[in-house]
Short mmCIF file of C-alpha atoms in Angstrom, two decimals:
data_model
loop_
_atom_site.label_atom_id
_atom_site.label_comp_id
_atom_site.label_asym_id
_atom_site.label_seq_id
_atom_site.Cartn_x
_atom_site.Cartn_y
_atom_site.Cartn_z
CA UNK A 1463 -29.05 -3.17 23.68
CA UNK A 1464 -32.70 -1.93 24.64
CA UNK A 1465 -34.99 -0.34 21.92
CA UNK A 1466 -34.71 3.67 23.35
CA UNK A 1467 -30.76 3.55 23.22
CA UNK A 1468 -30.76 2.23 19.74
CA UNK A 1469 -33.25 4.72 19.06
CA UNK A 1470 -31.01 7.97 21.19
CA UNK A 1471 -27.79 6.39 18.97
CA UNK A 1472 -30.08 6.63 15.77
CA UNK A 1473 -31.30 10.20 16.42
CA UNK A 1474 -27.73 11.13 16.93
CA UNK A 1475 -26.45 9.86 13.57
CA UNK A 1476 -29.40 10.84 11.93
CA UNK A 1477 -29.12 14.68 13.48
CA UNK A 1478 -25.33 14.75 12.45
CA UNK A 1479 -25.45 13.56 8.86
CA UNK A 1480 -28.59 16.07 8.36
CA UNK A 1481 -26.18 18.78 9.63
CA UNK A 1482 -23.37 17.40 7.53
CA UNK A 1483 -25.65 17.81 4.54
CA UNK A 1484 -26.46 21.06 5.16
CA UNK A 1485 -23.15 22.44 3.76
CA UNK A 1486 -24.47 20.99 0.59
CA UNK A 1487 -27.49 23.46 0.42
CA UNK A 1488 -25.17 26.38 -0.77
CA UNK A 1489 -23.81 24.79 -3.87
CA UNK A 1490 -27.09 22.67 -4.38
CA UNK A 1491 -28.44 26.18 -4.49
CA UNK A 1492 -25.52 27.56 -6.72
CA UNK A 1493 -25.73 24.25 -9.18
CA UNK A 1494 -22.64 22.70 -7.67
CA UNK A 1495 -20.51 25.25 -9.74
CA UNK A 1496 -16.86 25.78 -9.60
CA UNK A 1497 -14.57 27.03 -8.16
CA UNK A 1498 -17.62 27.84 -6.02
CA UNK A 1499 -18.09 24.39 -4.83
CA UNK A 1500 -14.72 24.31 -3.56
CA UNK A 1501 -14.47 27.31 -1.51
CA UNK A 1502 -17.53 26.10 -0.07
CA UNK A 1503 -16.57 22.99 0.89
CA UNK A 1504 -19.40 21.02 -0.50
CA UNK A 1505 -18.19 19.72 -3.71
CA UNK A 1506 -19.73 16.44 -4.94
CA UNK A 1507 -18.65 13.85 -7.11
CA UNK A 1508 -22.45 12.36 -6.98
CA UNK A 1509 -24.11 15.23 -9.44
CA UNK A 1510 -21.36 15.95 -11.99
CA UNK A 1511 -21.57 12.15 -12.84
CA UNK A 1512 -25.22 11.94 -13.40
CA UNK A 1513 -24.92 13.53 -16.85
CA UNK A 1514 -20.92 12.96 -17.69
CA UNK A 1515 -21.50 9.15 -17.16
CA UNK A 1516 -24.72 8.99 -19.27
CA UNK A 1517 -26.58 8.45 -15.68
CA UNK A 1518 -29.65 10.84 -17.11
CA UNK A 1519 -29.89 8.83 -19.89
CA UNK A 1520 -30.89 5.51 -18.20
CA UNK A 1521 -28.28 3.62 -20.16
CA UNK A 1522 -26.37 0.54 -18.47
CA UNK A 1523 -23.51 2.31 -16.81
CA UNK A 1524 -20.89 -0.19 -18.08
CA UNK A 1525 -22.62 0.15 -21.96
CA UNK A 1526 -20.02 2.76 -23.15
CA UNK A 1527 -16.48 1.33 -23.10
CA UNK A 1528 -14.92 5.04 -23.68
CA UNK A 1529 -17.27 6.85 -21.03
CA UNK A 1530 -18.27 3.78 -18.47
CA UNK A 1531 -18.58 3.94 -14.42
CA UNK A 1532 -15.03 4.33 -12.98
CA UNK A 1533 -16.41 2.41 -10.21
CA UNK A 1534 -16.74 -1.29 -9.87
CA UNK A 1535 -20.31 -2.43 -10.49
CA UNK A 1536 -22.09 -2.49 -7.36
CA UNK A 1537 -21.34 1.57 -7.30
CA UNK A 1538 -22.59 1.79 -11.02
CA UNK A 1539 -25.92 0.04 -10.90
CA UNK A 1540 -26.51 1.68 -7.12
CA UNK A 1541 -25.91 5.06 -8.81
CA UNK A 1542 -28.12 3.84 -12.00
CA UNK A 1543 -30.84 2.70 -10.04
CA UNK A 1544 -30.99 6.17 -7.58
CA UNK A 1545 -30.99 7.76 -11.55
CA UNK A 1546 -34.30 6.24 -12.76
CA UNK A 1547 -35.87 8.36 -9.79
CA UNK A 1548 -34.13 11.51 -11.10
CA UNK A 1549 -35.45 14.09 -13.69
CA UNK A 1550 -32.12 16.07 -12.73
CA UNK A 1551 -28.59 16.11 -11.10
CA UNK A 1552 -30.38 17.82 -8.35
CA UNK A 1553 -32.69 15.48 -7.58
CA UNK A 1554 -30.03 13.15 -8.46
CA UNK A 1555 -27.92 14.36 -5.50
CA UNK A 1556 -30.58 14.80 -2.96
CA UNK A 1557 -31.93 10.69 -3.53
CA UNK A 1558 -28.33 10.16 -2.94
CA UNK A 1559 -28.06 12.46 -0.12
CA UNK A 1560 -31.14 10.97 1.60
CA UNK A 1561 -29.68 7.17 1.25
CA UNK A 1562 -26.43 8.06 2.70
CA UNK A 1563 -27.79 9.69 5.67
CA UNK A 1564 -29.94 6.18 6.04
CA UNK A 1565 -26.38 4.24 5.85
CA UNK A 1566 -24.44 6.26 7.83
CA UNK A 1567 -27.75 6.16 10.70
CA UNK A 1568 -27.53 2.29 9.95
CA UNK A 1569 -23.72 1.97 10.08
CA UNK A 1570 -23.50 3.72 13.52
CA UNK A 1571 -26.18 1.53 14.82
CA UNK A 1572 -24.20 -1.70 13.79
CA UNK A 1573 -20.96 -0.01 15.54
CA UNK A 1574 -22.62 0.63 18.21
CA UNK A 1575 -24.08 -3.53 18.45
CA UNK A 1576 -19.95 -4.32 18.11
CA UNK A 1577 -18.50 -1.62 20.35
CA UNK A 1578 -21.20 0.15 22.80
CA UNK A 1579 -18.39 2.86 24.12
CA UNK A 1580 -16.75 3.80 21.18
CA UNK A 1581 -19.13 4.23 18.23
CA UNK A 1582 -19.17 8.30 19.38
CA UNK A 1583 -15.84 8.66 17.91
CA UNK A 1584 -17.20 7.87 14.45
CA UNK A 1585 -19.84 10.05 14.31
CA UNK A 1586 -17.84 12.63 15.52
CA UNK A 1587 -15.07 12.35 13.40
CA UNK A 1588 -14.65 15.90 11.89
CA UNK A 1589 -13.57 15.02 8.61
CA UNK A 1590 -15.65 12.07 7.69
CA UNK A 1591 -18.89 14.11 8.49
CA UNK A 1592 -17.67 16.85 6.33
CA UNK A 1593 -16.78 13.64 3.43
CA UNK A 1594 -19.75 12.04 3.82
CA UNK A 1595 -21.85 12.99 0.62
CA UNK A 1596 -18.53 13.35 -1.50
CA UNK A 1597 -19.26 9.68 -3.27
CA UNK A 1598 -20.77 6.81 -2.37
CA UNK A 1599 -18.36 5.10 0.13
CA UNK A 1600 -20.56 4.36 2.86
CA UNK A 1601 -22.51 1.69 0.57
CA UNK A 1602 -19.20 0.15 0.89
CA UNK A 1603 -18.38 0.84 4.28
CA UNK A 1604 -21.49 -0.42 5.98
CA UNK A 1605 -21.38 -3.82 4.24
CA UNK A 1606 -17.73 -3.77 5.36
CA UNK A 1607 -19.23 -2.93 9.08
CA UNK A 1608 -21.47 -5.57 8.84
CA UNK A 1609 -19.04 -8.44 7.81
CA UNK A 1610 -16.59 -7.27 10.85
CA UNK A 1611 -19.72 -7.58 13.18
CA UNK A 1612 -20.60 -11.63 11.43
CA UNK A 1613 -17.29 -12.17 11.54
CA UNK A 1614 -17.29 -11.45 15.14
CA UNK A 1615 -20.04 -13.64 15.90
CA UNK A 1616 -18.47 -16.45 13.83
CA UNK A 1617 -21.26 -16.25 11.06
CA UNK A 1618 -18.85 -16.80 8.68
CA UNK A 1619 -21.50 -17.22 5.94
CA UNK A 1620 -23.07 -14.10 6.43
CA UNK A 1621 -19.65 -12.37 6.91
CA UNK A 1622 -18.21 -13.90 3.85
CA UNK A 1623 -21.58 -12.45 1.80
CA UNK A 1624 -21.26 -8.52 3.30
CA UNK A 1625 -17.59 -8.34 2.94
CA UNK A 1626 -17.87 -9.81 -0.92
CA UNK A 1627 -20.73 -6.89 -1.36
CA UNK A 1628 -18.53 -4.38 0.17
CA UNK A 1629 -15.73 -5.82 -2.59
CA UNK A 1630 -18.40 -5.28 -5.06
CA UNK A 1631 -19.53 -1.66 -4.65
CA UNK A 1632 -15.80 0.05 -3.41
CA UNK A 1633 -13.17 -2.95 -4.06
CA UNK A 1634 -10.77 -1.61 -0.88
CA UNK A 1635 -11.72 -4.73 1.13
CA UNK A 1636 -9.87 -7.01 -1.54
CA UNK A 1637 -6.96 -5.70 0.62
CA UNK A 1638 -8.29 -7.82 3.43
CA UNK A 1639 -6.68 -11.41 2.29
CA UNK A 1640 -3.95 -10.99 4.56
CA UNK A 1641 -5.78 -10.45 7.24
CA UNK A 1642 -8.77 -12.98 6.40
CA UNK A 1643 -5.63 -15.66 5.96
CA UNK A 1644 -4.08 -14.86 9.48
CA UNK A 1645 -7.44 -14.85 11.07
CA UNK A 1646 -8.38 -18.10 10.17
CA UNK A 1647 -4.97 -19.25 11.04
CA UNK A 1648 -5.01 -18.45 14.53
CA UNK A 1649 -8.71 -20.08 15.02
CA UNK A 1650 -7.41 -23.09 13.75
CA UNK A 1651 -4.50 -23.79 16.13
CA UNK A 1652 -7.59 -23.46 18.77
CA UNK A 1653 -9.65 -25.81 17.13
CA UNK A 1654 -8.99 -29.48 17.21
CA UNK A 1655 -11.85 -30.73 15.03
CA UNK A 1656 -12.60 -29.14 11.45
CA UNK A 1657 -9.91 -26.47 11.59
CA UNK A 1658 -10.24 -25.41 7.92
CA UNK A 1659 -13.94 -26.05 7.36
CA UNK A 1660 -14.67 -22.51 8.55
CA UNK A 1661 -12.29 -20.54 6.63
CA UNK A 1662 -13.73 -22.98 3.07
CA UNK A 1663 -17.47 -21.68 3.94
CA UNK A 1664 -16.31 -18.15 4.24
CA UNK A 1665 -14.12 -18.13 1.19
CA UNK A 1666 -16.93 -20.10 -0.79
CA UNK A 1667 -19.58 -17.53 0.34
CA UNK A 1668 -16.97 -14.49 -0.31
CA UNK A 1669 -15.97 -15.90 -3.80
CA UNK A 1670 -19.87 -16.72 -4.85
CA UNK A 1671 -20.76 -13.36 -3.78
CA UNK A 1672 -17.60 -11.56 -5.80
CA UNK A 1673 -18.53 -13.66 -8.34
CA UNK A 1674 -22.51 -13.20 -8.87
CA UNK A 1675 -22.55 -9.70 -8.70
CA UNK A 1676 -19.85 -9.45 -11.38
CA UNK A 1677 -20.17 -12.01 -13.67
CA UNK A 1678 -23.33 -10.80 -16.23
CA UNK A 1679 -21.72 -7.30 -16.68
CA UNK A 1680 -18.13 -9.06 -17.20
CA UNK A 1681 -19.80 -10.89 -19.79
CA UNK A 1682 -22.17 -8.61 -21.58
CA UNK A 1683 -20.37 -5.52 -21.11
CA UNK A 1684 -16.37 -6.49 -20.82
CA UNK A 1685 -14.88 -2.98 -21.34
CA UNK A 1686 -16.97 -1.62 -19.43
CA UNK A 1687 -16.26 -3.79 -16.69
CA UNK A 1688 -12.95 -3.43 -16.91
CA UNK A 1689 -12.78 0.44 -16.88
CA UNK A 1690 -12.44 0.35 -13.38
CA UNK A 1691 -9.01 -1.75 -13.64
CA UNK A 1692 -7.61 -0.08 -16.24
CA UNK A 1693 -8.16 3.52 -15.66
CA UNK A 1694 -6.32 2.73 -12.23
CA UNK A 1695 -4.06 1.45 -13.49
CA UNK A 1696 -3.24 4.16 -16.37
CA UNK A 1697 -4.16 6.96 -14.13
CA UNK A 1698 -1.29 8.85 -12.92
CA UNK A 1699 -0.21 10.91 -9.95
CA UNK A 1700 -3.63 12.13 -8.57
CA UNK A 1701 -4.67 14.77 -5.82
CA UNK A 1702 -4.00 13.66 -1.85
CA UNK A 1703 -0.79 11.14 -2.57
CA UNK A 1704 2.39 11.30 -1.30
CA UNK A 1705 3.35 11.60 -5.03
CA UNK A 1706 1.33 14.68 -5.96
CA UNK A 1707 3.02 16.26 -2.53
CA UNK A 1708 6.48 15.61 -3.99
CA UNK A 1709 5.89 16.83 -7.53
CA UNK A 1710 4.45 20.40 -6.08
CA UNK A 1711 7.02 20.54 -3.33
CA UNK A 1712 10.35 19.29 -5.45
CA UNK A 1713 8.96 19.00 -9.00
CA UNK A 1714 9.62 15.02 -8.56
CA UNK A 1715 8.35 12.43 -10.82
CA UNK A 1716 8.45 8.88 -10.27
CA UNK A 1717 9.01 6.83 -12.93
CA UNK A 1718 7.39 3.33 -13.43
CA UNK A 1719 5.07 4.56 -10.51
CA UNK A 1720 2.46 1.02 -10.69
CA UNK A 1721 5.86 -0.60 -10.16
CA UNK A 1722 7.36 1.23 -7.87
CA UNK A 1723 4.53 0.86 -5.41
CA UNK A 1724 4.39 -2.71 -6.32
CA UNK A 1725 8.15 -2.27 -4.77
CA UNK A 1726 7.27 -0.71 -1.20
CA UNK A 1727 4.11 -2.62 -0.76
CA UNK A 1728 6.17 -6.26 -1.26
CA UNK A 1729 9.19 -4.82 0.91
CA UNK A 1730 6.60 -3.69 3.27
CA UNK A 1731 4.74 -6.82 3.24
CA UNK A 1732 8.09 -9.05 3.69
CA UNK A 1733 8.99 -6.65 7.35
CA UNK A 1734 5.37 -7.58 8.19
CA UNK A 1735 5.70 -11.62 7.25
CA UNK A 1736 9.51 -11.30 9.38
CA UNK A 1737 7.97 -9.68 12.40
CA UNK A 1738 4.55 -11.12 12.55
CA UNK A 1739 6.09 -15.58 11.77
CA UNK A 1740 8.07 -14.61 14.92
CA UNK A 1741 4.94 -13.67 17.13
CA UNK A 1742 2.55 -16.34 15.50
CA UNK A 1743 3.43 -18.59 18.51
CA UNK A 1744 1.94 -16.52 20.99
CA UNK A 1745 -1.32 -16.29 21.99
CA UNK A 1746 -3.25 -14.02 19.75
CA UNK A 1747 -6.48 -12.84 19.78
CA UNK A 1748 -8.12 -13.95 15.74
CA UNK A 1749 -10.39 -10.64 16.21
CA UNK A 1750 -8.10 -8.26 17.35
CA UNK A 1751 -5.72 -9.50 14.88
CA UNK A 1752 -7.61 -9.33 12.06
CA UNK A 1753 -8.91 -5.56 12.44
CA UNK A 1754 -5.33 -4.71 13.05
CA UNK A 1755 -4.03 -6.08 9.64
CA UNK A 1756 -6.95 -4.78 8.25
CA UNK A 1757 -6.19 -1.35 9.13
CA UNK A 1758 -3.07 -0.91 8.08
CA UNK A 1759 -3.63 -2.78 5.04
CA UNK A 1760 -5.87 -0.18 4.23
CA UNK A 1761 -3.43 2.82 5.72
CA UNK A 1762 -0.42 1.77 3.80
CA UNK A 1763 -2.80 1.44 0.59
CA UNK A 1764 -4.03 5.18 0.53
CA UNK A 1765 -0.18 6.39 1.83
CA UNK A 1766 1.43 5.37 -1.05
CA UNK A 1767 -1.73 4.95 -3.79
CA UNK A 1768 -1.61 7.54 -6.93
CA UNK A 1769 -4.46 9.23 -5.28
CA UNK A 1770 -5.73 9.42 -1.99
CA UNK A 1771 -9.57 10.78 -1.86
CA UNK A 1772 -10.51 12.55 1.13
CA UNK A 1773 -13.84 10.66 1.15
CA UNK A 1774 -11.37 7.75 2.28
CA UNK A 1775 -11.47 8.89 6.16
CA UNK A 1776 -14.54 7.00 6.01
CA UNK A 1777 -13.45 3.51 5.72
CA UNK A 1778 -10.48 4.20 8.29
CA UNK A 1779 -12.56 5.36 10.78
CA UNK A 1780 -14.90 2.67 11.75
CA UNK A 1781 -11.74 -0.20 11.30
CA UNK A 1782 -9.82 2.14 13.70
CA UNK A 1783 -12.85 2.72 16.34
CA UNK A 1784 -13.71 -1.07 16.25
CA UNK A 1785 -9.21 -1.56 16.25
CA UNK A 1786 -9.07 0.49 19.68
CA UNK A 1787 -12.46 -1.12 21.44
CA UNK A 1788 -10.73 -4.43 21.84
CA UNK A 1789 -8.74 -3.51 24.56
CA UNK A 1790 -8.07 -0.94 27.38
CA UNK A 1791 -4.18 -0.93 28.32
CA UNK A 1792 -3.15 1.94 26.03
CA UNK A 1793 -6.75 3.68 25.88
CA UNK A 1794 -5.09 7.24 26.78
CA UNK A 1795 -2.54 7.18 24.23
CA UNK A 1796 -4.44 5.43 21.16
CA UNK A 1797 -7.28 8.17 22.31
CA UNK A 1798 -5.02 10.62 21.63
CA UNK A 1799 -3.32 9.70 18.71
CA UNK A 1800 -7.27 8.92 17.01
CA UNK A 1801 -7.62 12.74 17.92
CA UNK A 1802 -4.32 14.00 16.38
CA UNK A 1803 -5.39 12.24 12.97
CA UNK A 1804 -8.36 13.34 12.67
CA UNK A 1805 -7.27 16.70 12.80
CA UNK A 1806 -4.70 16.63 10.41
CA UNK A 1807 -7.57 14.57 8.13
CA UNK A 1808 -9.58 17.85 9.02
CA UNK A 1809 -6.97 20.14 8.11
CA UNK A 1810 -6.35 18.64 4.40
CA UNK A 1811 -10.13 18.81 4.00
CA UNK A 1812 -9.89 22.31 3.99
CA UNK A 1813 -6.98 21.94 2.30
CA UNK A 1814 -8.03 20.12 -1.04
CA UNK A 1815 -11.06 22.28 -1.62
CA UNK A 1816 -9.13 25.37 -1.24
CA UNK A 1817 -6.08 24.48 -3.41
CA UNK A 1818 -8.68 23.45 -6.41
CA UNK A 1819 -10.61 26.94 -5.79
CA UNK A 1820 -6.89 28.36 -6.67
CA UNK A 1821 -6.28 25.77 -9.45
CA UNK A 1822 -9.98 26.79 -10.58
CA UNK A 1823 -9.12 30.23 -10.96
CA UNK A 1824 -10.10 30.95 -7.32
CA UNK A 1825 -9.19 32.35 -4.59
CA UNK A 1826 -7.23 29.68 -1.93
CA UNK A 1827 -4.74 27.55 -1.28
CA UNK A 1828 -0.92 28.10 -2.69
CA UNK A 1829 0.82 24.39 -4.12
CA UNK A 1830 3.28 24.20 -1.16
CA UNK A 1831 0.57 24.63 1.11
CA UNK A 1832 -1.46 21.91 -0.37
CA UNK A 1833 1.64 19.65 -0.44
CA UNK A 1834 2.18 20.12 3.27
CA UNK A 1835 -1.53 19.46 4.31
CA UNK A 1836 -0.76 16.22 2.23
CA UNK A 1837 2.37 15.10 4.46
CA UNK A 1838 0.34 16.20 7.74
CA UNK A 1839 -2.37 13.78 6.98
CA UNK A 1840 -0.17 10.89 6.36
CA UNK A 1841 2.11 11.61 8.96
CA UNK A 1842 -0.61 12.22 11.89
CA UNK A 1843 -2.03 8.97 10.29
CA UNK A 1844 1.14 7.15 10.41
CA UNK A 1845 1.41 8.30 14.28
CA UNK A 1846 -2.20 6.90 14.99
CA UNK A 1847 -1.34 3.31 13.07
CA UNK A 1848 2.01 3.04 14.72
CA UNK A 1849 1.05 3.82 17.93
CA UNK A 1850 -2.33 0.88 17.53
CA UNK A 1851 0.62 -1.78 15.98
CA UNK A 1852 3.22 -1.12 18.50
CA UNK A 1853 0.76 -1.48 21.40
CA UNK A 1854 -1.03 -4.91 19.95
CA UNK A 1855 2.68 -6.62 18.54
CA UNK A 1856 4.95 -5.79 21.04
CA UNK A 1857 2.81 -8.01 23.64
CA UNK A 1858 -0.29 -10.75 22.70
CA UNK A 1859 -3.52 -9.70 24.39
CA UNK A 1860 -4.07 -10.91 27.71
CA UNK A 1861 -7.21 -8.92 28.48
CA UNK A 1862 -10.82 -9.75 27.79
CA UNK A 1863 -12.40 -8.18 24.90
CA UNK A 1864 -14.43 -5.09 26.21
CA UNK A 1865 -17.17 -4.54 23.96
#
């Protein structure tokens, strides 16, 4: 693509996340307080951790088994380093605020390299804009970007690298095995020479990556390390889930709740194995293939997770804009169905900040109302990843690749 439409896509992204942060400037002004943050809609997790995670003291964040990062380690030493510029949580948040604009410019620009017609429908996405300086996710997300866009041009080394850093700062792409397994399945029954020489280098380079950037602070700092595991494991039914809908809505508590989603996901995985051995003969695209498993791996994870963030529209969005670029049959429909989710992702935006104004002594949203923004979101996204799976498994692609 020439310099001066990189440069109109850049000035586009850039223009958007400025006015994205500049719902921020009311509770930067007001110190981030509650509930005013929340009626606001610009509450941050980024300066309430700088001093409750011992960010302003310039400590290691994994140091302090009892108060570490939540996060795994490439967020903690990306938030650490931003905190050595910082004298406060202000200046803590804007740093942040400035990098994440430069991702999100830079992610859009890498989009727009893998899918020239569709990268619009990520910066436009209501909801992600409006999530975008909530946490750090878009560290994650544009490594993520970035190994999609290797792994498109068969650079497996590279992609094996960017998808192990994305692993390292946000974990979600761990999710990605199935899909890394059935990609390199269906490039081998097309290659006669060397079929599993590909897949080794990009599991080597994914597995030296995962492994580097972990390995000193599993070692110096183990409980640290392992907050991150175990307080996700301990954690219980958590704002945005399916779970927190049914306990407002019904008073319903799920026993055994790490095992009971163990349950679904291996039922759910066993309908997928059934359906998908019986298509394996046909003639599949590896690409298109691999961003579809990848999506609803990552769909079916925040449905039935113990919390779903809202901040999380941002790693659907890109997987489900690069998802619909690879082919043109069912454009209309997907189109539509992207649309529909994204406004029900809109609508329990609005609706998480205003329930905690009323569960911060507020003014705003009533429980049941919260718990039906909840099934709306899930349900509009369930609509959008049905309507992508139906279209892709009930017939191979035949058609070229667009973008």
């Amino acid at each position: 693509r020439s310099l001066a439409t990189l440069f109109v896509t850049g000035v586009i992204a850039g223009s958007l996340a400025t006015l994205s942060f500049l719902k921020s400037l009311h509770c930067r002004t007001n110190f981030f307080a509650s509930p005013d943050s929340y009626t606001h809609f610009c509450y941050s997790d980024i300066p309430a951790l700088f001093g409750a995670r011992g960010l302003d003291q310039g400590i290691n964040p994994y140091s302090d088994p009892l108060n570490s990062m939540e996060y795994p380690v490439g967020t903690g030493y990306i938030a650490a380093t931003i905190a050595r510029f910082s004298d406060d949580f202000l200046t803590f948040f804007d740093l942040n605020a400035v990098a994440i604009a430069l991702l999100f410019v830079v992610t859009t620009l890498v989009l727009s390299r893998i899918t020239p017609r569709l990268w619009p429908l990520f910066v436009s996405a209501p909801a992600l804009l409006a999530s975008l300086y909530i946490n750090w996710d878009i560290w994650g997300v544009l490594a993520m970007v970035l190994g999609i866009y290797y792994l498109k041009r068969e650079r497996f080394d590279l992609a094996g690298i960017w998808f192990g850093i994305s692993i390292v700062i946000k974990f979600f792409p761990i999710f990605f095995l199935p899909a890394f397994v059935i990609y390199f399945f269906l490039r081998s029954r097309s290659e006669s020479e060397e079929k599993w020489s590909k897949a080794a280098s990009f599991t080597l380079y994914l597995l030296f990556t995962i492994i580097a950037l972990n390995l000193t602070t599993a070692i110096t700092h183990f409980e640290g390390w392992s907050r991150f595991f175990t307080f996700n494991q301990d954690r219980g039914v958590d704002l945005g889930s399916i779970w927190f809908a049914l306990s407002l809505l019904f008073d319903i508590s799920v026993p055994s709740l790490n095992l009971t989603i163990a349950l679904i996901a291996s039922l759910l995985l066993l309908t997928i194995y059934s359906r998908v051995r019986s298509l394996l003969t046909l003639e599949w695209d590896p690409y298109e293939t691999f961003l579809l498993i990848a999506f609803l791996s990552l769909a079916f994870l925040f449905s039935v997770n113990k919390v779903y963030s809202p901040q999380y529209i941002i790693w659907l969005t890109p997987l489900a804009v690069l998802l619909m670029a690879t082919r043109d049959s069912n454009r209309r429909t997907e189109r539509a169905w992207f649309w529909i989710w994204q406004i029900g992702e809109a609508i329990y935006h609005l609706g998480i900040w205003q329930y905690l104004a009323e569960y911060s002594g507020g003014q705003g949203l009533s429980e049941p109302l919260y718990a039906l923004t909840i099934i709306i979101r899930i349900i509009t996204l369930t609509g959008f990843a049905l309507t992508v799976a139906r279209a892709r498994l009930s017939l191979p692609a035949k058609e070229p690749v667009r973008d």
